C-alpha cells in the first residue's frame, strides 16, 4: 500500500521523460526529413475520434488557423507574405484535410499524392498546414526564416514535406507535370499531383510550356489551382480578377477548367472531386480569391505584398480569432489514405549493360556515345528515363526512344519545362532522369537548374554541340557559356568527356552521383583515345603524354585535346615536350593532380578550351592553383562572339587549334606569356 | 575623227573602272552594315519600269527564286535548312515585295517597317530576298556559312538588314514586341513590325510571354506570321497541321487571328492588308505550309530538317526552274516607301541631371541609387526607358514610373520577354533601355542575354538583391550566379557599385557604353563611402585604404567591402594593415591596378564576395593575375546552397563578414592559406 504513491510518481516521471525524448526524436527527424512516432500518434487520435471525412466547418476553421499562423509567424520573422497566405488558406485546408491522400507520418511516401507550392512565397501557410497535421511543433513556427530553422522564407526540401524548392515563380507546374507524367506512364500509380499557382506567375512563359506539356500528354492525374488574388508585388496583375481570361486560355490549351470562389470550402471540395473524375485532361481550378482575405483594412488593398502586418497585426489577429468557434480546440480532421501502394524501386548502383566497345583511333562523337551509354543504362535499370527537347537526333538520346520508347519523354522545344519536368521525375527517387538538348539552349533553363540545386535534385543534364567546333550553324547554336553556368551550380558535377569511352563512363557515373550532373558533349567525331577498360573517376584527371623532359602542362578536353595531341607531335619534332592532361571532370577539378604536374614542369600551365574565357576550364584551373606560388596559367579560349565557318577554320581563327597551341607553348618557353 | 575610237575606248574603260569601284564600295558597305549606291540604282530602275505594286505573278516568281537560291546556297555550304526556307518563301516574297514599307537602300532607316526572322534557320531565304532586292551580290550568296562571309548560318546584325541575331528559337517575337511598343508609344510612328515564327518554336514559353505582352499593350502595329509547316527537327511538331489549335490559343490570348494557306500569294496579301486595318490588337497570321514545298520527293516528308538536298539537289533545281516563266529575267517589283519620317533622336552623351547628392556615412541601398540615377538620366534624355518585371518597388525603377510614366514599361513576371523587348527597344539606336529585376531572376533570361550579345545590343540590365545578404527570403531569391552569367557574355561590361555615388555613376556610364551592361545592386542600405564628385571609370578600381605597411590586398565590393573596412579597423588595432580595393567594374577588371597593388603587398590577395566561388570576382581576379608569378589569391565566397536567415547571421555563417575576414588575413600572414 505504501508503494502506491511511489508507483504513481515513477509512472508520471517516466511518461514525462518519454515525452521529452519523443520531442527530441521528433525534432531530430524533422531536420532529417522524416517524422515517425509523433504523426502516428496523431493518426491514432484521429481514428479514435472520427473516421469520416473532415467536416466543412472544420475545413473553414483550419483556413482561419492558417491565416492566424501566417500573420503570427511573419510578424515574428518581421518579413514574409501573410496576405498571399491568406488568399490560399481555404485551398490548402480543403486539399490537405479533405482531398489529398497521403501518409502524413511519412510525407515522402511514394504512394502519397503530391503537392507543389509553385507560389512559394505562401510558405508560412504551408507550414501552418503541417503544424496543424502535427509534423511541425507549433512553437517551431515562430522560428520562421531564422538561420537555425528549416522553415525558410520559401519552401525547400530541407523539410520532409517539400519535394522541390520554389520561390522563383513559374516553375512549380513543370515539376508537378514531371511527377504526374511519371505517375501515369512509368509508375501507373493512383497518386495524384496538385500544384498551387499564383495569378501573377501565369505571366511566366514557363507556365504555358507546362500547361502545353500536361495537356499534350493528357495528364489527368494533375490538378492545377490558380489563386487569382488580383495583386502582384508592385501592383495589380495583368488581368486582375478577370477569371474568364484565365479560363479561356486554359481551355484553349486543352485543360478542363473550373472557376470557383476560392474562399468557399464547398466549391473547392466539389471542384477537386470533379477534377478526379475527368479523364485524359488535366484540370485547372481557377479560384477567385482576395489577397489578405479576412484582414480588415488590408484585404484586397494594394501595397501589402511581401510584408508582415506591422502595427495592424494585433487587430487582425483579434478579428481572425472571432471567426473561430469557441470550441475550436476540440475540432477534428481526417486525412485520406493512399488508394494503393506503389512498386518498390531501386535506382542505386546503375551500370552499363555492356563495356564500351570502341577501337582506339576510330572517330566517334561523344554525343553519340552519350546516347549509347544512356541506352546501356536503361538496359540494366528500367527507371532510367530520357527527356529531350526536339533534339534527340542531334543529342542521340533517340537511341533510347528507338529501343525503349516508354523510357523517353519528348518535351518539344521547351527547355524550361523539360528541366522542370525532369526535376519532378527525380523526386522521391522514383527515376533517374537525363535531360538533353544543345548546350547553348540550356541557358534557357538556368533558373530551373539553379532551383533544381536548391531542390537537392539528382537530375542529370547533357548539353551537346558545345563550342565553336560545331562550325557553320554560327554563334546562336554554340554552347560557349555552359561550363560557366554549371560550374556556378553548387551541387553540380561537371563532366567533359574527351572520347567515346569517357562519355559512356560519364553517363554511368552521372546516374550514380548525387546532386546535379552535367555532361558536355561535342558535335564532331573525335578519335577514341582510351582503352575500353579505362577507369574514370570524378575529380581525377588522366595524363595522356608524360616525360621527364616536359616543359609545359597543357590541359584540354575533347576537341582541344585532339588539337593538343597534334601540337605535341609538332613540338616533339622540334625537341619540345609537353605534358598533356585530360581533366575528365571540370567540377570537381583534379586540384592535386594539376598542382603536382604543374610543379613537375616548372609551374607552366596552358589551358586550351572551346568555351568563353570566363567561367570555363581555365578559371577552374586558376581556382585550383590560386593559393600556389610559382604557377602561371595561360588560357587560350574564345574571347568574342564567334562567327559561322568551317570547324577547322574556326579553331584556327579563334586560336585553339594545334598550330596556335604550338605558338603558345613556344611563347611560354620564351617567357612571353 | 581619228580620236573617236579612242574616245569610245576611254568611255568603256572608265565605265568598267567605275563599275569595279562601285562593286568594291558595295562590298565594303555590305560588310559595314550599310549599302547606298547600288540600291539607289535598283530603285531608279524600278521607277523607270513600273510604279504600281508588284504583281501577284511576280510575287510567285520571287518565291520560286527564293527556293532555288536556298537550295543552291545550302548545297554549296553543305549544310543549312532549305526545306524550312521553302515553307516560308511566299510569306517573304509578299512581305518584302508587296506589303512592307522600307527604304531598301538603307535597311536600318528608322522609318522603315521592321522584320524579325524568329525562325532564324530560314536565313538563306532571307538572304535570297535581299539578293533579289539587290543588296547582296548573287555570287556572294554561295559563300553562305563561310568564315569570310557575313552570311552566317543564322542571321546576325553583321548584316545591315538584320536587327537582331536569331537562331535560338522563341525569341524573335519578344524583340518584335519591343520594337512595336517603342514604335507605337514612344515614337508614335507609322512603321509596322513583322515577325516570322516557326510552328515548332511556339512550344517555347517565351513566345507566350510575348503574345501576352503584345496583346496587353494592344500592339496593333505588330503582325506575327506562324509558318505552320508541321515538322520540327526530330519529328512532327506537337500539333502538326492542326492550325485551329494555334488559332484558338492566339484568340484566347487576345490576338486578331487569320488562318490561310501560306503558299497562296493572294491569301497572304489579303491577310496582311486586313492586319493593317485592325486596331488595338496585334495580328497573327497562321499560315498552313508545306516543309520543302515544291521539292519533289522531299516536300512534307520527315527527316529533311537541317540538311541540304544532297543527290536530289539537281533534280529539285530543275523542277523549280520549270515553275518559272521563260521571261523571268524581265519581271519587275516595286518596294513601298515609308508613309512618314520619324523624329531624329540623339542617344549619345547621356548624363545625370544632377550630381549625386549624398552624405558620407549615410546608409543608402545601391538599388535605391539605381532608381535615382535612372530618373536623372531620363531628365536629360527623353529616350531613356525602363523595363521591369513586377519588381519596380524593389529594384527602384519605380522612380521613373512615378516621374515619367511614359518612360516605363511594366513587363509583369516574364523576364524572358522583358529582356527581349528591351533588346528590341534598343535596335536602330532609338532608345536607351534599362531592364531590371532581382539578379536571381535574370538567370531566367540567360539565353535572351546571350542572344542580345550576338545581336550587338546596347541593352542595360540591372539585377538587384544580389547575394546572401538579402537574408530571410532564402536562396531562391539570392543572386549568387549573376556575375558568372554576365562575365560569360563577351560584349558585357559588369558594374558592381559599392555605394550610392558609384551606383548613380554606373547607371550613367552604362547608358553611354556600347555592348551589354550589367549593374549589380544590393538590397541592404550600405554607407556612402565616396565623395559626390568622385570620378569613376570602367576598368579602374579605387583604393580605399592604403599604407606602406600593408600586408594583404583585400578586394571586395559593396556589402563585403563594408565588412572589409570593418575588418581593417579590427586588424589595425592588432597592428596589421591591409590595402582595400573596390573594383567598381568586374568586367573589365582593373588588371594593372590589381597586379601593381598585389606586388606592393608581397603578392598576397584576398577576395571577399557575396557570390558563388565560381565565375565571380575571385575568378576575375585570378584571370587578371594568371600569368604572374608570386601572387597568391585566397577567395572567400559562398560554396553551397545557402539558407534563410538574418543578413548579419548569414554573412557570419558563410564566412564573409568582418570577423571572418580578420581570420583569413591572419591565416594568410601565418602562411596557412
PDB file of N, CA, C and O in Angstrom, chain B residues 293-312:
ATOM      1  N   UNK B 293       8.230  22.595 -99.642  1.00  0.00           N
ATOM      2  CA  UNK B 293       7.251  22.844-100.723  1.00  0.00           C
ATOM      3  C   UNK B 293       7.966  22.949-102.079  1.00  0.00           C
ATOM      4  O   UNK B 293       8.983  23.634-102.195  1.00  0.00           O
ATOM      5  N   UNK B 294       7.426  22.243-103.035  1.00  0.00           N
ATOM      6  CA  UNK B 294       7.947  22.240-104.410  1.00  0.00           C
ATOM      7  C   UNK B 294       9.288  21.524-104.563  1.00  0.00           C
ATOM      8  O   UNK B 294       9.978  21.724-105.565  1.00  0.00           O
ATOM      9  N   UNK B 295       9.688  20.758-103.545  1.00  0.00           N
ATOM     10  CA  UNK B 295      10.874  19.903-103.680  1.00  0.00           C
ATOM     11  C   UNK B 295      10.348  18.471-103.871  1.00  0.00           C
ATOM     12  O   UNK B 295      10.023  17.791-102.887  1.00  0.00           O
ATOM     13  N   UNK B 296      10.247  17.996-105.096  1.00  0.00           N
ATOM     14  CA  UNK B 296       9.630  16.682-105.304  1.00  0.00           C
ATOM     15  C   UNK B 296      10.349  15.581-104.523  1.00  0.00           C
ATOM     16  O   UNK B 296      11.575  15.533-104.486  1.00  0.00           O
ATOM     17  N   UNK B 297       9.575  14.713-103.905  1.00  0.00           N
ATOM     18  CA  UNK B 297      10.130  13.603-103.123  1.00  0.00           C
ATOM     19  C   UNK B 297      10.606  14.009-101.743  1.00  0.00           C
ATOM     20  O   UNK B 297      11.019  13.174-100.938  1.00  0.00           O
ATOM     21  N   UNK B 298      10.562  15.297-101.459  1.00  0.00           N
ATOM     22  CA  UNK B 298      11.046  15.808-100.175  1.00  0.00           C
ATOM     23  C   UNK B 298       9.939  16.526 -99.430  1.00  0.00           C
ATOM     24  O   UNK B 298       9.848  16.448 -98.204  1.00  0.00           O
ATOM     25  N   UNK B 299       9.060  17.214-100.186  1.00  0.00           N
ATOM     26  CA  UNK B 299       8.066  18.049 -99.511  1.00  0.00           C
ATOM     27  C   UNK B 299       7.175  17.226 -98.593  1.00  0.00           C
ATOM     28  O   UNK B 299       6.762  16.123 -98.937  1.00  0.00           O
ATOM     29  N   UNK B 300       6.987  17.800 -97.398  1.00  0.00           N
ATOM     30  CA  UNK B 300       6.131  17.200 -96.364  1.00  0.00           C
ATOM     31  C   UNK B 300       6.648  15.858 -95.851  1.00  0.00           C
ATOM     32  O   UNK B 300       5.918  15.126 -95.186  1.00  0.00           O
ATOM     33  N   UNK B 301       7.889  15.520 -96.170  1.00  0.00           N
ATOM     34  CA  UNK B 301       8.466  14.273 -95.674  1.00  0.00           C
ATOM     35  C   UNK B 301       9.276  14.528 -94.395  1.00  0.00           C
ATOM     36  O   UNK B 301       9.851  15.599 -94.221  1.00  0.00           O
ATOM     37  N   UNK B 302       9.322  13.517 -93.555  1.00  0.00           N
ATOM     38  CA  UNK B 302      10.107  13.606 -92.319  1.00  0.00           C
ATOM     39  C   UNK B 302      11.607  13.486 -92.656  1.00  0.00           C
ATOM     40  O   UNK B 302      11.974  13.136 -93.764  1.00  0.00           O
ATOM     41  N   UNK B 303      12.442  13.811 -91.682  1.00  0.00           N
ATOM     42  CA  UNK B 303      13.902  13.630 -91.806  1.00  0.00           C
ATOM     43  C   UNK B 303      14.585  14.506 -92.843  1.00  0.00           C
ATOM     44  O   UNK B 303      15.641  14.154 -93.371  1.00  0.00           O
ATOM     45  N   UNK B 304      13.969  15.651 -93.155  1.00  0.00           N
ATOM     46  CA  UNK B 304      14.641  16.587 -94.056  1.00  0.00           C
ATOM     47  C   UNK B 304      14.916  17.932 -93.387  1.00  0.00           C
ATOM     48  O   UNK B 304      15.119  18.933 -94.049  1.00  0.00           O
ATOM     49  N   UNK B 305      14.918  17.929 -92.054  1.00  0.00           N
ATOM     50  CA  UNK B 305      15.234  19.175 -91.349  1.00  0.00           C
ATOM     51  C   UNK B 305      16.746  19.388 -91.324  1.00  0.00           C
ATOM     52  O   UNK B 305      17.503  18.446 -91.096  1.00  0.00           O
ATOM     53  N   UNK B 306      17.143  20.612 -91.580  1.00  0.00           N
ATOM     54  CA  UNK B 306      18.537  20.992 -91.365  1.00  0.00           C
ATOM     55  C   UNK B 306      19.542  20.235 -92.196  1.00  0.00           C
ATOM     56  O   UNK B 306      20.639  19.927 -91.709  1.00  0.00           O
ATOM     57  N   UNK B 307      19.186  19.902 -93.432  1.00  0.00           N
ATOM     58  CA  UNK B 307      20.189  19.291 -94.286  1.00  0.00           C
ATOM     59  C   UNK B 307      19.969  19.737 -95.729  1.00  0.00           C
ATOM     60  O   UNK B 307      18.825  19.928 -96.167  1.00  0.00           O
ATOM     61  N   UNK B 308      21.075  19.934 -96.468  1.00  0.00           N
ATOM     62  CA  UNK B 308      20.942  20.260 -97.885  1.00  0.00           C
ATOM     63  C   UNK B 308      20.392  19.048 -98.629  1.00  0.00           C
ATOM     64  O   UNK B 308      20.292  17.957 -98.067  1.00  0.00           O
ATOM     65  N   UNK B 309      20.041  19.233 -99.886  1.00  0.00           N
ATOM     66  CA  UNK B 309      19.284  18.179-100.565  1.00  0.00           C
ATOM     67  C   UNK B 309      20.164  17.065-101.153  1.00  0.00           C
ATOM     68  O   UNK B 309      19.648  16.117-101.750  1.00  0.00           O
ATOM     69  N   UNK B 310      21.479  17.207-101.004  1.00  0.00           N
ATOM     70  CA  UNK B 310      22.373  16.120-101.401  1.00  0.00           C
ATOM     71  C   UNK B 310      22.199  15.741-102.855  1.00  0.00           C
ATOM     72  O   UNK B 310      22.143  16.607-103.733  1.00  0.00           O
ATOM     73  N   UNK B 311      22.068  14.437-103.103  1.00  0.00           N
ATOM     74  CA  UNK B 311      21.989  13.996-104.504  1.00  0.00           C
ATOM     75  C   UNK B 311      20.649  14.321-105.158  1.00  0.00           C
ATOM     76  O   UNK B 311      20.452  14.056-106.344  1.00  0.00           O
ATOM     77  N   UNK B 312      19.733  14.891-104.412  1.00  0.00           N
ATOM     78  CA  UNK B 312      18.467  15.322-105.006  1.00  0.00           C
ATOM     79  C   UNK B 312      18.525  16.775-105.476  1.00  0.00           C
ATOM     80  O   UNK B 312      17.548  17.300-106.034  1.00  0.00           O
TER      81      UNK B 312
END
